[in-house]
Coordinates of C-alpha atoms in Angstrom, one line a residue:
Chain C
M1 CA 0.6 -20.9 -18.3
T2 CA -0.3 -21.3 -15.7
D3 CA 1.3 -18.1 -13.5
Y4 CA 0.1 -15.7 -16.6
D5 CA -3.7 -17.2 -15.8
V6 CA -3.7 -15.6 -12.9
L7 CA -2.9 -12.4 -14.2
T8 CA -5.4 -12.9 -17.2
A9 CA -8.5 -13.7 -15.3
A10 CA -9.4 -9.8 -15.3
P11 CA -12.3 -8.9 -17.7
P12 CA -11.5 -7.3 -20.1
A13 CA -11.9 -3.7 -19.8
Q14 CA -14.7 -2.3 -21.9
H15 CA -17.1 0.1 -20.0
P16 CA -15.0 2.7 -17.2
T17 CA -13.2 0.6 -15.0
T18 CA -10.0 0.0 -13.0
T19 CA -9.9 -4.0 -12.5
N20 CA -7.3 -4.2 -15.5
L21 CA -4.6 -5.1 -14.1
A22 CA -2.1 -4.1 -16.9
D23 CA -3.2 -0.7 -16.0
I24 CA -2.8 -0.7 -12.4
L25 CA 0.6 -2.3 -12.8
E26 CA 1.4 0.5 -15.3
R27 CA 0.5 3.0 -12.6
V28 CA 1.1 1.4 -9.1
L29 CA 4.7 0.9 -10.8
D30 CA 6.0 4.2 -12.0
K31 CA 3.5 7.0 -10.8
G32 CA 2.6 8.4 -7.9
I33 CA 4.8 10.3 -6.1
V34 CA 8.0 8.6 -4.6
I35 CA 9.2 9.6 -1.2
A36 CA 12.0 7.2 0.3
G37 CA 11.5 4.7 2.6
D38 CA 13.2 2.9 4.6
I39 CA 12.9 -0.1 3.0
K40 CA 14.4 -0.5 -0.5
I41 CA 13.6 -2.3 -3.4
D42 CA 14.4 -2.4 -6.7
L43 CA 11.2 -1.2 -8.8
L44 CA 13.5 -1.1 -12.0
D45 CA 13.4 -5.5 -11.0
I46 CA 9.9 -5.0 -10.7
E47 CA 9.3 -3.1 -14.1
L48 CA 11.1 -4.9 -16.4
L49 CA 9.5 -8.4 -14.9
T50 CA 5.9 -6.4 -16.0
I51 CA 7.0 -4.9 -19.0
R52 CA 6.3 -8.5 -20.6
L53 CA 3.3 -9.1 -18.4
R54 CA 1.8 -6.2 -19.4
L55 CA 2.7 -7.0 -22.9
F56 CA 1.4 -10.1 -21.9
V57 CA -2.3 -8.8 -20.6
A58 CA -2.8 -5.9 -22.8
S59 CA -3.6 -8.0 -25.5
V60 CA -4.4 -11.4 -24.7
D61 CA -8.2 -11.0 -24.2
T62 CA -8.3 -10.0 -27.8
A63 CA -5.9 -11.9 -28.9
R64 CA -7.6 -15.4 -27.4
K65 CA -11.0 -14.3 -28.8
A66 CA -9.1 -14.6 -32.3
G67 CA -7.8 -17.7 -31.1
I68 CA -4.7 -16.0 -31.5
D69 CA -1.5 -18.2 -28.9
W70 CA 1.1 -15.6 -30.0
W71 CA 2.3 -15.5 -26.9
E72 CA 3.4 -19.2 -27.0
T73 CA 5.8 -18.8 -29.0
D74 CA 7.1 -15.1 -28.3
P75 CA 10.7 -14.5 -26.9
A76 CA 9.5 -12.2 -24.9
L77 CA 7.4 -15.1 -22.5
S78 CA 9.1 -17.9 -23.6
S79 CA 12.6 -18.2 -23.6
R80 CA 12.6 -21.5 -26.0
A81 CA 10.4 -19.3 -28.0
A82 CA 13.2 -16.5 -27.7
H83 CA 15.8 -18.9 -29.2
S84 CA 14.5 -20.4 -32.0
A85 CA 13.5 -16.8 -32.8
L86 CA 16.4 -15.6 -33.0
A87 CA 18.7 -18.2 -34.5
E88 CA 15.3 -18.1 -37.1
E89 CA 16.0 -14.9 -38.2
N90 CA 19.7 -14.9 -38.4
R91 CA 19.4 -17.6 -40.4
R92 CA 16.6 -15.9 -43.0
L93 CA 18.9 -13.0 -43.2
R94 CA 21.8 -14.9 -43.4
E95 CA 19.7 -16.0 -46.6
A96 CA 19.2 -13.3 -48.1
L97 CA 22.4 -11.4 -47.6
E98 CA 24.1 -14.6 -49.7
S99 CA 21.7 -14.3 -52.4
L100 CA 22.2 -10.8 -52.1
G101 CA 26.0 -11.1 -52.2
D102 CA 25.5 -13.6 -55.2
S103 CA 24.9 -10.4 -57.5
G104 CA 27.1 -8.5 -56.0
E105 CA 25.0 -6.0 -54.1
V106 CA 25.9 -6.1 -51.1
G107 CA 27.1 -2.9 -48.7
D108 CA 25.3 -0.3 -50.9
G109 CA 23.9 2.3 -47.8
G110 CA 20.3 1.7 -48.9
E111 CA 20.4 -1.9 -48.8
A112 CA 22.1 -2.3 -45.4
G113 CA 19.4 0.3 -44.2
E114 CA 16.9 -2.2 -45.4
L115 CA 18.1 -5.1 -43.7
E116 CA 18.8 -3.3 -40.5
S117 CA 14.8 -2.4 -40.5
A118 CA 14.5 -6.0 -41.0
G119 CA 14.5 -6.9 -37.6
D120 CA 16.6 -7.8 -35.1
G121 CA 19.1 -9.6 -36.4
G122 CA 20.1 -6.6 -39.1
N123 CA 23.4 -6.0 -37.1
R124 CA 24.7 -9.6 -37.3
G125 CA 23.7 -9.4 -41.1
R126 CA 25.9 -6.5 -41.5
K127 CA 28.3 -7.6 -40.3
A128 CA 27.8 -10.5 -42.1
G129 CA 28.0 -9.1 -45.4
R130 CA 31.3 -6.8 -44.5
S131 CA 33.3 -9.7 -44.7
Chain D
M1 CA 23.8 11.5 9.7
T2 CA 24.3 11.8 5.5
A3 CA 20.8 10.1 5.7
P4 CA 17.6 12.6 5.3
F5 CA 16.1 11.5 8.0
P6 CA 18.2 9.5 11.0
A7 CA 18.7 6.1 10.4
V8 CA 17.3 4.3 12.9
D9 CA 15.1 5.7 15.7
P10 CA 16.0 4.2 19.1
Q11 CA 12.8 5.7 20.3
A12 CA 10.6 5.6 17.5
A13 CA 7.1 4.6 17.2
Q14 CA 5.1 3.7 19.6
R15 CA 2.5 1.7 17.9
S16 CA 5.2 -0.4 15.6
A17 CA 8.3 -0.5 18.2
D18 CA 7.7 -4.3 17.2
P19 CA 11.0 -4.7 15.0
A20 CA 9.0 -7.8 13.6
T21 CA 6.3 -4.7 12.1
A22 CA 7.0 -2.1 9.1
T23 CA 4.7 1.0 8.4
Y24 CA 3.2 0.9 4.9
V25 CA 2.0 3.8 3.2
F26 CA -0.7 3.7 0.5
A27 CA -1.1 7.5 0.0
V28 CA -0.8 11.5 1.5
S29 CA -4.2 12.8 2.4
R30 CA -5.7 14.8 4.8
G31 CA -8.4 16.2 6.5
L32 CA -10.4 12.4 6.6
A33 CA -12.3 11.1 9.0
P34 CA -10.5 7.6 10.4
E35 CA -14.1 6.4 8.8
A36 CA -12.9 7.0 5.5
V37 CA -10.0 3.7 5.9
A38 CA -12.2 1.6 8.4
G39 CA -12.9 -2.0 7.2
L40 CA -10.3 -1.7 4.5
I41 CA -8.4 -4.8 4.6
G42 CA -4.9 -3.7 2.6
H43 CA -2.2 -6.3 2.8
R44 CA -4.1 -9.5 3.8
E45 CA -1.1 -10.1 6.1
G46 CA -1.1 -6.5 7.8
G47 CA -3.5 -5.0 10.5
P48 CA -6.1 -2.8 10.3
V49 CA -5.9 1.0 7.8
R50 CA -5.4 3.9 9.1
L51 CA -4.3 7.0 9.7
I52 CA -1.3 8.9 10.8
D53 CA -1.1 12.3 11.1
A54 CA 1.8 14.8 10.2
G55 CA 1.3 18.5 10.5
G56 CA -1.5 18.3 8.3
L57 CA -1.1 15.8 6.5
Q58 CA -2.4 12.1 7.3
A59 CA -0.7 8.9 6.2
V60 CA -3.1 6.4 4.8
A61 CA -1.4 2.9 6.2
Q62 CA -0.9 -0.1 8.1
D63 CA 1.7 -2.1 9.8
V64 CA 2.9 -5.1 8.3
P65 CA 4.9 -8.4 9.3
Y66 CA 8.7 -6.7 8.9
G67 CA 9.1 -10.6 7.3
E68 CA 7.1 -10.4 4.6
F69 CA 8.0 -6.7 3.5
C70 CA 11.9 -6.5 4.2
A71 CA 13.8 -5.9 0.9
E72 CA 14.1 -9.8 0.5
A73 CA 11.2 -10.5 0.8
L74 CA 9.4 -8.3 -1.8
H75 CA 12.3 -8.6 -3.9
R76 CA 11.2 -12.6 -3.9
R77 CA 7.4 -12.0 -3.6
L78 CA 7.3 -8.8 -6.7
S79 CA 8.7 -11.3 -9.1
D80 CA 6.2 -13.8 -8.8
P81 CA 3.6 -12.9 -10.6
P82 CA 0.3 -13.9 -8.7
E83 CA 1.9 -12.7 -5.5
L84 CA 3.0 -9.2 -7.7
E85 CA -1.1 -9.3 -8.8
R86 CA -2.1 -9.1 -4.9
C87 CA 0.1 -6.5 -3.5
T88 CA -0.2 -4.5 -6.4
R89 CA -4.1 -5.2 -6.3
A90 CA -4.1 -4.9 -2.0
H91 CA -2.3 -1.7 -2.6
H92 CA -4.4 0.3 -5.0
A93 CA -8.0 -0.7 -3.7
V94 CA -6.8 1.1 -0.6
V95 CA -5.6 4.6 -2.7
D96 CA -9.1 4.2 -4.7
A97 CA -10.9 3.9 -1.8
V98 CA -9.3 7.0 -0.3
A99 CA -8.9 9.4 -3.6
R100 CA -11.7 10.7 -3.4
A101 CA -10.8 12.9 -0.1
E102 CA -11.8 16.4 -0.1
G103 CA -8.9 17.3 0.7
G104 CA -6.8 15.6 -2.1
T105 CA -4.9 12.1 -1.9
A106 CA -1.6 12.0 -3.6
P107 CA -1.6 8.0 -4.2
L108 CA 1.9 6.9 -3.8
P109 CA 3.6 4.0 -5.5
L110 CA 4.0 0.5 -4.5
A111 CA 5.9 -0.6 -1.2
T112 CA 6.6 2.7 0.0
L113 CA 8.2 1.2 4.1
Y114 CA 9.0 2.6 7.0
L115 CA 11.0 1.0 10.7
G116 CA 7.7 2.5 12.3
D117 CA 5.0 5.5 12.2
D118 CA 7.6 8.1 12.9
R119 CA 9.5 7.0 10.8
A120 CA 6.3 7.5 8.0
R121 CA 5.7 11.0 10.0
A122 CA 9.2 12.2 9.8
A123 CA 9.2 11.2 5.6
L124 CA 6.2 13.2 5.1
L125 CA 7.4 16.0 7.0
A126 CA 10.5 15.7 5.3
H127 CA 8.7 16.5 1.6
E128 CA 5.9 18.3 3.2
R129 CA 5.8 21.1 0.5
R130 CA 5.7 18.4 -2.6
F131 CA 2.5 17.1 -1.0
R132 CA 0.4 19.6 -0.5
A133 CA 1.6 20.8 -3.7
S134 CA 0.2 17.9 -5.1
L135 CA -2.8 17.0 -3.3
D136 CA -3.6 20.6 -4.0
R137 CA -3.2 20.2 -7.5
L138 CA -5.8 16.7 -7.4
A139 CA -8.3 17.8 -5.1
G140 CA -12.3 17.7 -6.6
R141 CA -10.2 15.9 -8.9
T142 CA -10.3 12.9 -11.0
E143 CA -7.6 10.9 -13.6
W144 CA -8.7 8.9 -16.5
G145 CA -6.8 6.7 -18.8
V146 CA -7.8 6.5 -23.0
K147 CA -5.8 4.1 -24.9
V148 CA -6.8 4.3 -28.5
H149 CA -5.5 1.1 -31.0
V150 CA -5.9 0.9 -35.4
P151 CA -7.1 -1.7 -36.6
T152 CA -4.4 -3.9 -39.3
D153 CA -5.6 -3.8 -42.2
D154 CA -5.9 -7.4 -43.5
G155 CA -6.8 -6.2 -46.9
P156 CA -4.3 -4.7 -50.2
R157 CA -3.7 -1.0 -49.6
P158 CA -4.0 0.9 -52.2
E159 CA -0.7 2.9 -51.7
T160 CA 1.1 -0.2 -51.9
S161 CA 2.7 -0.1 -55.6
A162 CA 2.8 -2.7 -57.3
S163 CA 6.9 -3.5 -57.9
A164 CA 6.3 -4.4 -54.0
P165 CA 3.5 -6.5 -53.4
A166 CA 3.0 -7.4 -49.8
G167 CA 2.8 -10.5 -50.9
P168 CA 0.9 -14.1 -50.4
G169 CA 0.7 -13.3 -46.9
A170 CA -0.8 -9.8 -46.0
P171 CA 1.3 -8.3 -43.3
A172 CA -1.5 -9.3 -40.8
G173 CA -1.0 -13.0 -41.4
P174 CA 1.0 -14.6 -38.7
G175 CA 3.3 -16.9 -41.0
A176 CA 3.9 -14.3 -43.6
P177 CA 7.2 -12.5 -42.1
A178 CA 8.7 -16.0 -42.1
A179 CA 7.3 -16.8 -45.2
P180 CA 9.0 -14.7 -48.3
A181 CA 12.5 -16.4 -47.0
G182 CA 11.8 -19.9 -46.6
P183 CA 15.2 -22.2 -47.7
G184 CA 13.7 -22.9 -51.3
A185 CA 13.0 -19.0 -51.7
S186 CA 15.9 -17.8 -50.9
R187 CA 18.4 -20.8 -53.0
T188 CA 16.9 -19.1 -56.5
P189 CA 19.1 -16.2 -58.2
G190 CA 17.2 -12.5 -57.5
A191 CA 15.3 -13.7 -54.2
G192 CA 17.4 -12.0 -51.7
R193 CA 16.2 -8.5 -53.9
A194 CA 12.9 -9.8 -53.9
Y195 CA 13.2 -10.1 -50.5
L196 CA 13.9 -6.5 -49.8
D197 CA 11.8 -5.1 -52.0
R198 CA 8.9 -7.1 -50.1
M199 CA 10.3 -5.5 -46.8
R200 CA 10.6 -1.9 -48.5
G201 CA 6.6 -1.9 -49.9
R202 CA 5.3 -3.5 -46.2
Q203 CA 7.7 -0.5 -44.8
R204 CA 6.0 2.1 -46.6
A205 CA 2.6 0.4 -46.3
R206 CA 3.4 0.8 -42.7
E207 CA 4.7 3.7 -42.9
Q208 CA 1.1 5.8 -44.1
Q209 CA -1.0 3.0 -42.2
W210 CA 1.1 4.9 -39.1
A211 CA 0.9 8.5 -40.6
A212 CA -2.3 8.2 -40.4
S213 CA -2.9 6.4 -37.0
R214 CA -0.9 9.2 -35.9
Q215 CA -3.3 12.0 -36.9
A216 CA -5.9 9.7 -35.3
A217 CA -4.7 9.6 -32.1
D218 CA -4.0 13.2 -31.9
A219 CA -7.5 13.8 -32.9
V220 CA -8.5 11.9 -30.0
D221 CA -5.7 13.7 -28.0
R222 CA -6.8 17.0 -29.1
E223 CA -10.8 17.1 -28.2
L224 CA -9.9 15.7 -24.9
R225 CA -7.4 17.8 -23.4
T226 CA -10.1 20.2 -24.0
L227 CA -12.0 18.5 -21.1
A228 CA -9.0 18.5 -18.8
V229 CA -6.6 20.5 -16.7
A230 CA -3.8 18.1 -17.1
A231 CA -2.7 15.4 -19.3
R232 CA 0.1 13.0 -19.9
R233 CA 0.9 10.3 -22.6
L234 CA 2.6 7.2 -20.8
R235 CA 4.3 5.0 -23.2
T236 CA 2.6 2.6 -25.4
R237 CA 2.2 -1.0 -24.8
D238 CA 2.4 -4.2 -27.0
T239 CA 4.4 -2.3 -29.5
G240 CA 7.4 -5.0 -29.7
I241 CA 5.2 -7.4 -30.1
G242 CA 2.5 -6.5 -32.2
A243 CA 5.4 -4.4 -34.7
A244 CA 7.9 -7.0 -34.9
T245 CA 6.0 -10.1 -35.1
G246 CA 3.0 -8.8 -37.1
A247 CA 0.8 -11.4 -35.4
G248 CA -1.1 -10.5 -32.3
A249 CA -1.1 -7.0 -33.3
G250 CA -4.0 -7.7 -35.7
A251 CA -6.5 -9.1 -32.5
L252 CA -6.5 -5.2 -31.3
G253 CA -3.4 -4.1 -33.6
P254 CA -1.0 -1.0 -32.1
Q255 CA -1.6 1.1 -29.4
I256 CA -1.7 4.4 -30.7
L257 CA -2.0 6.7 -27.8
N258 CA -2.1 5.2 -24.2
A259 CA -2.5 8.8 -22.3
A260 CA -3.8 9.5 -19.3
Y261 CA -6.6 13.0 -18.0
L262 CA -6.7 14.7 -15.4
V263 CA -10.4 16.2 -15.2
D264 CA -12.4 18.3 -12.7
R265 CA -14.6 15.4 -10.9
A266 CA -17.9 17.4 -12.4
R267 CA -16.6 17.1 -15.4
S268 CA -16.3 13.4 -15.5
A269 CA -19.8 13.2 -18.4
E270 CA -18.6 15.7 -20.0
L271 CA -15.3 13.4 -20.7
L272 CA -17.6 9.8 -20.9
A273 CA -19.7 12.3 -24.2
A274 CA -16.6 12.9 -25.4
V275 CA -15.8 9.6 -25.9
D276 CA -18.7 8.7 -26.6
R277 CA -18.6 10.7 -29.6
L278 CA -14.8 10.5 -31.0
R279 CA -15.9 6.7 -31.1
R280 CA -19.5 7.5 -33.2
A281 CA -16.6 9.7 -35.4
P282 CA -17.0 9.1 -38.9
Q283 CA -12.8 9.8 -39.8
L284 CA -12.1 7.7 -36.5
S285 CA -14.3 4.9 -37.8
G286 CA -12.0 1.2 -36.6
V287 CA -10.3 2.8 -35.0
R288 CA -10.4 1.3 -31.1
I289 CA -10.8 3.9 -28.4
E290 CA -10.8 2.8 -24.5
L291 CA -11.9 4.3 -21.6
S292 CA -10.6 3.5 -18.0
G293 CA -11.4 5.2 -14.7
P294 CA -11.9 7.4 -12.6
W295 CA -8.7 6.5 -11.4
P296 CA -6.5 7.7 -8.0
A297 CA -4.5 10.8 -9.9
Y298 CA -1.5 8.4 -10.2
S299 CA 0.3 9.6 -12.8
F300 CA -0.5 13.5 -12.0
A301 CA 0.8 13.1 -8.3
E302 CA 3.8 14.5 -9.2
T303 CA 4.7 18.8 -10.1
D304 CA 6.4 18.2 -13.1
S305 CA 3.3 16.5 -14.8
E306 CA 1.7 19.3 -16.6
S307 CA 5.1 19.1 -18.9
E308 CA 3.9 16.8 -22.2
S309 CA 6.5 14.0 -21.3
E310 CA 5.9 12.2 -25.0
S311 CA 8.6 9.5 -25.9
E312 CA 8.2 9.3 -29.3
S313 CA 10.1 6.1 -29.5
D314 CA 8.6 5.3 -27.0
S315 CA 5.4 5.1 -28.9
D316 CA 6.0 4.3 -32.3
P317 CA 4.7 1.1 -33.4
G318 CA 6.9 0.9 -36.0
S319 CA 9.8 1.5 -34.5
G320 CA 11.1 -1.8 -34.1
E321 CA 11.0 -3.0 -37.6
G322 CA 10.7 0.9 -39.6
G323 CA 13.0 2.9 -37.0
A324 CA 16.5 2.2 -37.6
G325 CA 15.5 2.3 -42.2
R326 CA 13.6 5.8 -42.0
D327 CA 16.8 6.9 -39.5
R328 CA 19.3 6.3 -42.6
R329 CA 17.4 8.2 -45.1

């Protein structure tokens, strides 16, 4: 977490300002006139990294004010959390499916659609339903 | 020979003949006096920020140690958050300092580097037409960023039908998503059905909220476009996490608009006034409008930027959960 503290040290943007790191990153990585240089770096890699940072920086000020610390368990920011969040989601969906299966309602399009819409675990849930 | 210009020019750059040095280009401008960049720091490892003339164009550049800016070093440094921040801010500070150049300033992205001034000059000349078109468009104008967030509704929504209650934990409650299908609940017959009903009701509420948000975003965008010579919608941020977890979004609400506007400097005050007006507009009450700027015109440097690049899927806060389900109907 200490790495991220540096990134969030900037004051929240209220009045016109250009000090917000997420805003700057959004511009210096994606925008401007792109011409080939002699030294090639894969800004795409950087982009992938910063998407997570952006998400983080964008919400952290307000979240902190509200006493919310969801990022500590957010999959994008913590690999440990990613693991447990997915496992939890899968478990939940399997259970939902099993109880549905008991009443013979699995497999109709509408239900599957709903399940899929319930999150990342949807695909897996659908497969389980078919087997 | 396949390269746009010779691979390594042996008699290149008097200034940067030293192989230990690379030329970092921050921006392209024209008509700048050397004083305009005097005293700028740029990257702390580098020399003074200076101008390289190329035809009628100028590269705002700096000598930087090759060892710190070669591909490998850059990859390592830019993957390190504090270092990424340092580089990013250093880059932006220089671009920002020359952004008001009368002849216009076209920002370059982070880390555009050449092996010597001649190589940088050749690159500018190779893209001369593109740069001139950009500078013509940007001169006398500045970019403003506008982000709009909608509140997440913690209270019961009248539109939500009785058959699909939102559940004891309102959508914004951090524990809400996990609660309905707890281990105990799912063993009861019919609990899965109820779970799906809840999900459906929640999604319906989300869709209604989204429609209202859409209107708010469009209202803001429409108003500000009247003051801009060009507008561009950027990817909205914080959609994934906010929508997927239902927490966090509660603080700021999903972002429904992330836009950039290119505005004549003379009209800056009008833009500020318009944003102020929108913030007070009764039909936008609860909607949070964030303004940032004036920016160097990063988002409008490329010629094709007038064409609106709206990415539907990216800008839909509901896409994390709602997108797939909706498409299936």
